[in-house]
Coordinates of C-alpha atoms in Angstrom, one line a residue:
M1 CA 84.2 28.2 180.6
G2 CA 85.6 24.9 181.8
L3 CA 84.5 25.9 185.4
L4 CA 81.2 26.9 184.2
R5 CA 80.8 23.4 182.7
V6 CA 81.6 22.0 186.0
M7 CA 79.3 24.1 188.1
M8 CA 76.3 24.4 185.5
P9 CA 73.9 21.8 185.0
P10 CA 74.0 19.8 181.5
K11 CA 70.8 21.5 180.2
L12 CA 72.2 25.0 181.1
Q13 CA 75.4 24.1 179.3
L14 CA 73.2 22.8 176.2
L15 CA 71.2 26.3 176.3
A16 CA 74.5 28.3 176.7
L17 CA 76.0 26.7 173.7
L18 CA 72.9 27.2 171.5
A19 CA 72.7 30.8 172.5
F20 CA 76.3 31.2 171.6
A21 CA 75.8 29.6 168.3
V22 CA 72.7 31.8 167.5
A23 CA 74.8 34.8 168.7
M24 CA 77.6 33.9 166.2
F25 CA 75.2 33.3 163.3
F26 CA 73.7 36.6 163.9
L27 CA 76.9 38.2 164.1
E28 CA 78.0 36.6 160.8
N29 CA 74.9 37.5 159.1
Q30 CA 75.3 41.2 160.2
I31 CA 78.9 41.3 159.0
Q32 CA 77.8 39.8 155.6
K33 CA 75.1 42.4 155.2
L34 CA 77.6 45.1 156.1
E35 CA 79.8 43.6 153.4
E36 CA 77.1 43.6 150.8
S37 CA 76.1 47.4 151.9
R38 CA 79.7 48.4 151.3
G39 CA 79.9 46.6 147.9
K40 CA 76.8 48.5 146.8
L41 CA 78.3 51.8 148.2
E42 CA 81.6 51.1 146.2
R43 CA 79.6 50.4 143.1
A44 CA 77.5 53.4 143.3
I45 CA 80.6 55.6 144.1
A46 CA 82.3 54.1 141.0
R47 CA 79.2 54.6 138.8
H48 CA 79.2 58.2 140.0
E49 CA 82.8 58.6 139.3
V50 CA 82.4 57.4 135.8
R51 CA 79.4 59.6 135.2
E52 CA 81.6 62.6 136.4
I53 CA 84.5 61.4 133.9
E54 CA 81.9 60.9 131.1
Q55 CA 80.4 64.6 131.8
R56 CA 84.0 66.0 131.9
H57 CA 84.7 64.3 128.7
T58 CA 81.5 65.5 127.1
Q59 CA 82.2 69.1 128.3
D60 CA 85.6 68.9 127.0
G61 CA 84.5 67.6 123.8
L62 CA 82.0 70.5 123.4
R63 CA 84.6 73.0 124.4
E64 CA 86.9 71.6 122.0
R65 CA 84.3 71.7 119.4
D66 CA 83.4 75.1 120.3
S67 CA 87.1 76.1 120.3
A68 CA 87.5 74.6 116.7
A69 CA 84.4 76.4 115.5
A70 CA 85.6 79.6 117.0
L71 CA 89.2 78.9 115.7
L72 CA 87.6 78.4 112.1
S73 CA 85.5 81.6 112.4
N74 CA 88.4 83.5 113.6
S75 CA 90.5 82.1 111.0
E76 CA 88.0 83.1 108.3
D77 CA 87.8 86.6 109.7
D78 CA 91.5 86.8 109.8
M79 CA 91.7 85.7 106.0
V80 CA 93.4 88.2 103.5
I81 CA 93.4 87.8 99.9
I82 CA 95.9 89.5 97.4
Y83 CA 94.9 89.8 93.6
N84 CA 98.1 91.3 92.2
R85 CA 96.3 92.1 88.9
V86 CA 98.1 92.2 85.6
P87 CA 97.0 95.1 83.5
K88 CA 94.4 94.5 80.7
T89 CA 93.5 91.2 81.8
A90 CA 89.9 91.8 82.7
S91 CA 91.0 92.7 86.3
T92 CA 88.8 95.8 86.7
S93 CA 85.7 93.8 85.8
F94 CA 86.6 91.0 88.2
T95 CA 87.5 93.6 91.1
N96 CA 84.1 95.3 90.7
I97 CA 82.6 91.9 91.8
A98 CA 84.7 92.2 94.9
Y99 CA 83.4 95.7 95.7
D100 CA 79.9 94.9 95.0
L101 CA 80.1 91.8 97.5
C102 CA 82.2 93.2 100.2
G103 CA 79.2 94.9 102.1
K104 CA 77.0 91.9 101.8
N105 CA 79.7 89.4 102.8
H106 CA 81.4 91.7 105.4
Y107 CA 84.9 92.2 104.3
H108 CA 87.1 95.1 103.2
V109 CA 88.6 95.8 99.8
L110 CA 91.6 97.8 99.5
H111 CA 93.3 99.1 96.3
I112 CA 97.1 99.2 96.4
N113 CA 97.9 102.3 94.4
T114 CA 101.8 102.7 93.7
T115 CA 103.4 105.7 92.4
K116 CA 103.4 105.7 88.5
N117 CA 101.9 102.2 88.7
N118 CA 105.4 100.7 89.5
P119 CA 104.8 97.0 90.2
V120 CA 108.1 96.7 92.2
M121 CA 108.2 98.2 95.9
S122 CA 111.1 99.4 97.7
I123 CA 112.4 97.3 100.4
Q124 CA 110.9 99.6 103.1
D125 CA 107.5 99.6 101.4
Q126 CA 107.6 95.8 101.2
V127 CA 108.2 95.8 105.0
R128 CA 105.3 98.3 105.5
F129 CA 102.9 96.3 103.3
V130 CA 103.6 93.0 104.9
K131 CA 103.0 94.7 108.2
N132 CA 99.7 96.3 107.1
V133 CA 98.4 92.9 105.7
T134 CA 99.3 90.9 108.5
E135 CA 98.6 93.2 111.5
W136 CA 95.9 95.6 110.5
R137 CA 93.1 93.8 112.2
E138 CA 90.6 96.7 111.7
M139 CA 90.7 95.8 107.9
K140 CA 90.3 92.2 108.2
P141 CA 89.0 89.9 106.5
A142 CA 90.7 91.9 103.4
F143 CA 90.7 91.6 99.8
Y144 CA 93.8 93.5 98.5
H145 CA 94.1 94.4 94.7
G146 CA 96.7 96.4 92.5
H147 CA 99.3 96.4 89.9
V148 CA 102.0 94.8 92.1
S149 CA 104.2 92.0 91.3
F150 CA 104.2 89.0 93.7
L151 CA 105.8 89.3 97.0
D152 CA 107.0 86.4 99.1
F153 CA 105.6 86.9 102.6
T154 CA 107.8 84.1 104.1
K155 CA 111.0 86.2 103.6
F156 CA 109.6 88.5 106.4
G157 CA 109.0 86.0 108.9
V158 CA 105.3 85.8 108.6
K159 CA 103.5 82.7 110.1
R160 CA 100.3 83.0 108.0
K161 CA 100.6 84.0 104.5
P162 CA 97.8 85.9 102.5
I163 CA 95.9 83.9 99.7
Y164 CA 97.0 84.8 96.3
I165 CA 94.8 84.8 93.2
N166 CA 95.2 86.1 89.8
V167 CA 94.1 86.2 86.0
I168 CA 96.1 86.1 83.0
R169 CA 95.5 86.6 79.2
D170 CA 96.8 85.6 75.7
P171 CA 99.9 87.7 75.6
I172 CA 99.4 89.3 72.3
E173 CA 95.7 89.9 72.9
R174 CA 96.6 91.6 76.2
L175 CA 99.2 93.8 74.4
V176 CA 96.8 94.7 71.7
S177 CA 94.4 95.7 74.3
Y178 CA 96.9 97.8 76.2
Y179 CA 98.1 99.5 73.0
Y180 CA 94.6 101.0 72.3
F181 CA 93.7 101.5 76.0
L182 CA 96.5 103.9 76.2
R183 CA 95.3 105.7 73.1
F184 CA 91.5 105.7 73.4
G185 CA 90.7 104.7 76.9
D186 CA 87.7 102.2 77.6
D187 CA 83.9 102.4 78.4
Y188 CA 84.6 102.3 82.1
R189 CA 86.0 105.9 82.4
P190 CA 85.4 107.3 78.9
G191 CA 86.1 110.9 79.9
L192 CA 89.7 110.3 81.3
R193 CA 92.7 111.5 79.0
R194 CA 95.1 108.6 78.5
R195 CA 98.8 108.9 78.2
K196 CA 98.9 108.4 74.3
Q197 CA 95.6 109.9 73.5
G198 CA 95.9 111.8 70.1
D199 CA 98.0 108.9 68.5
K200 CA 95.9 107.5 65.8
K201 CA 98.3 104.9 64.6
T202 CA 97.0 101.3 64.6
F203 CA 98.8 98.5 66.2
D204 CA 99.4 97.0 62.8
E205 CA 101.1 100.3 61.7
C206 CA 103.0 100.2 64.7
V207 CA 104.3 96.7 64.2
S208 CA 104.9 97.4 60.5
A209 CA 107.0 100.4 61.7
G210 CA 109.0 98.7 64.4
G211 CA 107.4 101.0 67.0
S212 CA 108.5 100.8 70.6
D213 CA 104.9 100.5 71.9
C214 CA 104.2 97.3 70.2
A215 CA 107.7 95.7 70.4
P216 CA 108.3 92.1 71.6
E217 CA 109.9 93.6 74.8
K218 CA 106.4 95.0 75.6
L219 CA 104.9 91.5 75.9
W220 CA 107.2 90.8 79.0
L221 CA 104.9 91.5 81.8
Q222 CA 102.8 88.5 82.9
I223 CA 106.0 86.5 83.7
P224 CA 107.7 89.3 85.9
F225 CA 104.3 89.9 87.8
F226 CA 104.4 86.2 88.7
C227 CA 108.0 86.0 89.3
G228 CA 108.1 88.8 91.9
H229 CA 110.6 91.4 93.3
Y230 CA 113.8 89.7 92.1
S231 CA 116.1 91.6 89.7
E232 CA 116.3 88.7 87.3
C233 CA 112.4 88.7 86.9
W234 CA 112.6 92.1 85.1
N235 CA 115.6 91.0 82.8
V236 CA 113.5 90.7 79.5
G237 CA 113.9 87.2 78.1
S238 CA 115.1 85.7 81.4
Q239 CA 114.6 81.7 81.5
W240 CA 115.0 81.8 85.2
A241 CA 112.3 84.4 85.5
L242 CA 110.1 82.1 83.6
E243 CA 110.7 79.2 85.6
Q244 CA 110.3 81.1 88.9
A245 CA 106.9 82.4 87.6
K246 CA 105.9 78.9 86.9
Y247 CA 106.9 77.9 90.4
N248 CA 105.1 80.6 92.0
L249 CA 102.0 80.0 90.1
V250 CA 101.7 76.4 91.2
N251 CA 103.0 76.7 94.8
E252 CA 102.0 80.3 95.9
Y253 CA 98.8 80.9 94.1
M254 CA 95.5 79.3 95.3
L255 CA 94.0 79.8 91.9
V256 CA 95.1 81.6 88.7
G257 CA 92.4 82.0 85.9
V258 CA 92.3 83.2 82.3
T259 CA 90.4 86.2 80.7
E260 CA 88.9 84.1 78.3
E261 CA 87.1 81.8 80.9
L262 CA 86.5 84.3 83.6
E263 CA 83.0 83.0 84.5
D264 CA 84.6 79.6 85.4
F265 CA 87.2 81.3 87.6
V266 CA 84.5 83.2 89.4
M267 CA 82.6 80.0 89.9
M268 CA 85.5 78.2 91.4
L269 CA 86.2 81.1 93.7
E270 CA 82.8 81.0 95.1
A271 CA 82.8 77.4 95.7
A272 CA 86.5 77.5 97.4
L273 CA 86.1 80.9 99.4
P274 CA 82.4 81.6 100.1
R275 CA 83.3 83.9 102.8
F276 CA 84.3 86.3 100.3
F277 CA 82.7 85.2 97.0
K278 CA 79.2 84.1 98.0
G279 CA 77.0 85.2 95.2
A280 CA 79.7 86.1 92.9
T281 CA 78.5 83.8 90.1
E282 CA 75.3 85.2 89.8
L283 CA 76.5 88.7 90.0
Y284 CA 78.7 87.9 87.0
K285 CA 76.1 86.7 85.0
T286 CA 73.7 89.4 85.8
G287 CA 75.3 92.3 87.2
K288 CA 76.3 95.5 84.9
K289 CA 79.6 96.1 86.4
S290 CA 80.6 92.5 86.0
H291 CA 80.7 92.5 82.2
L292 CA 83.9 92.8 80.6
R293 CA 85.4 96.3 80.4
K294 CA 85.7 97.1 76.7
T295 CA 88.9 99.1 75.3
S296 CA 87.5 101.6 72.8
E297 CA 88.5 101.7 69.3
K298 CA 90.4 98.5 69.4
K299 CA 91.1 96.8 66.0
P300 CA 92.1 93.3 65.8
P301 CA 95.8 92.9 64.4
T302 CA 96.4 91.1 61.1
K303 CA 97.9 87.7 60.7
E304 CA 101.0 89.3 59.6
S305 CA 101.4 91.4 62.6
I306 CA 100.7 88.4 64.9
A307 CA 103.1 86.3 62.9
K308 CA 105.9 88.9 63.2
L309 CA 105.5 89.0 67.0
Q310 CA 105.3 85.2 67.2
Q311 CA 108.9 85.2 65.8
S312 CA 110.4 86.7 68.9
A313 CA 111.9 84.6 71.7
I314 CA 110.1 87.0 74.3
W315 CA 106.7 86.0 72.8
K316 CA 107.6 82.3 72.8
M317 CA 108.4 82.4 76.6
E318 CA 105.3 84.6 77.5
N319 CA 103.1 82.4 75.5
E320 CA 104.8 79.3 77.3
F321 CA 103.9 80.8 80.6
Y322 CA 100.4 81.4 79.5
E323 CA 99.7 78.0 78.2
F324 CA 101.2 76.6 81.3
A325 CA 98.8 78.6 83.3
L326 CA 95.8 77.7 81.1
E327 CA 96.7 73.9 81.4
Q328 CA 96.9 74.3 85.1
F329 CA 93.7 76.1 85.3
Q330 CA 91.8 73.5 83.2
F331 CA 93.3 70.9 85.3
V332 CA 91.9 72.4 88.5
R333 CA 88.4 73.1 86.6
A334 CA 88.1 69.5 85.4
H335 CA 88.1 68.3 89.0
A336 CA 85.7 70.9 90.1
V337 CA 83.1 71.8 87.5
R338 CA 81.0 69.9 85.0
E339 CA 79.2 71.2 81.9
K340 CA 75.6 70.0 81.2
D341 CA 73.3 71.5 78.6
G342 CA 75.6 74.6 78.4
E343 CA 75.4 75.3 82.0
L344 CA 78.4 74.8 84.4
Y345 CA 77.7 72.8 87.6
L346 CA 80.1 72.4 90.8
L347 CA 80.8 69.0 91.6
A348 CA 79.6 67.8 95.1
Q349 CA 82.0 66.8 97.8
N350 CA 83.5 63.5 96.8
F351 CA 85.5 62.5 99.8
F352 CA 84.5 61.2 103.2
Y353 CA 86.0 59.9 106.6
E354 CA 85.9 56.1 107.9
K355 CA 87.6 53.9 110.1
I356 CA 87.7 56.5 112.7
Y357 CA 89.4 55.6 116.0
P358 CA 89.7 55.2 118.9
K359 CA 85.8 54.3 119.2
N360 CA 84.2 56.0 122.2

């Protein structure tokens, strides 16, 4: 360059410097444009990646939502209810509602019929029953009912337990009803011959004579039905059995109603388990089958007969259990139902969610 400056005239040297400066300016301008283009390209790529991530998140969210919905649907379709019904507590009347609704609501009803109506199963039958209830997919969802005492499914390693429900009754009223039922039957199957048919002795006469069919020991039934398959449950007058029955009622049963307030029981079941009981309340009010099954020739006991039974320790324990169940039922009802102008109304949902994080 120094040699060129010596050899070139001054004017040419100036033109060369100007040309070099213009070339450098043009080159820098092109480099700047390339940098700007690269920046735009990088931002476009980044926006595209963000959109892809958002789309993936949206798709994942939809899949999760669909999976959750499918899981809920599968959960409802896998549901099993066990109603281990106590004799003479309006159990047939309530079960008829389940039979009337099973076709409409798409579930199965299965009657557990044990030999000689024995409420205690052998250990091998317990295993068979638990296996049927949990693995018999063709019969799910299912409503099982029968005169069987409570069975603890957790003892058999079952992950998902069935839902237990039941209804109980004032112990003396239940015994009186059962006493006459064995002699005269009821209006459900009037032609069926009963075990004590032909015995015309009234309940009062039985109590006065100290008969076995009306003895205080016959009151011992609702406690062992809730207590379960433990030997102590069936020891008449066992305090342990009473406490175990209370424990099971609170911890193992979703809802236990009382015969005297059966409509409230039906209404709350419909609200809690519509998969099974949608339409149950209206059916109970209007359906012919839902009206209480009536024992024929039943005569109310005298105050003297009632007082004599109430002197026994067995009645006191069974009555304590009944009042415990009644108090629990009324507590649940008070938080679920309101009465207005003689009609019952379910309370609307009264919880909601807020402060949900993280924010998307």
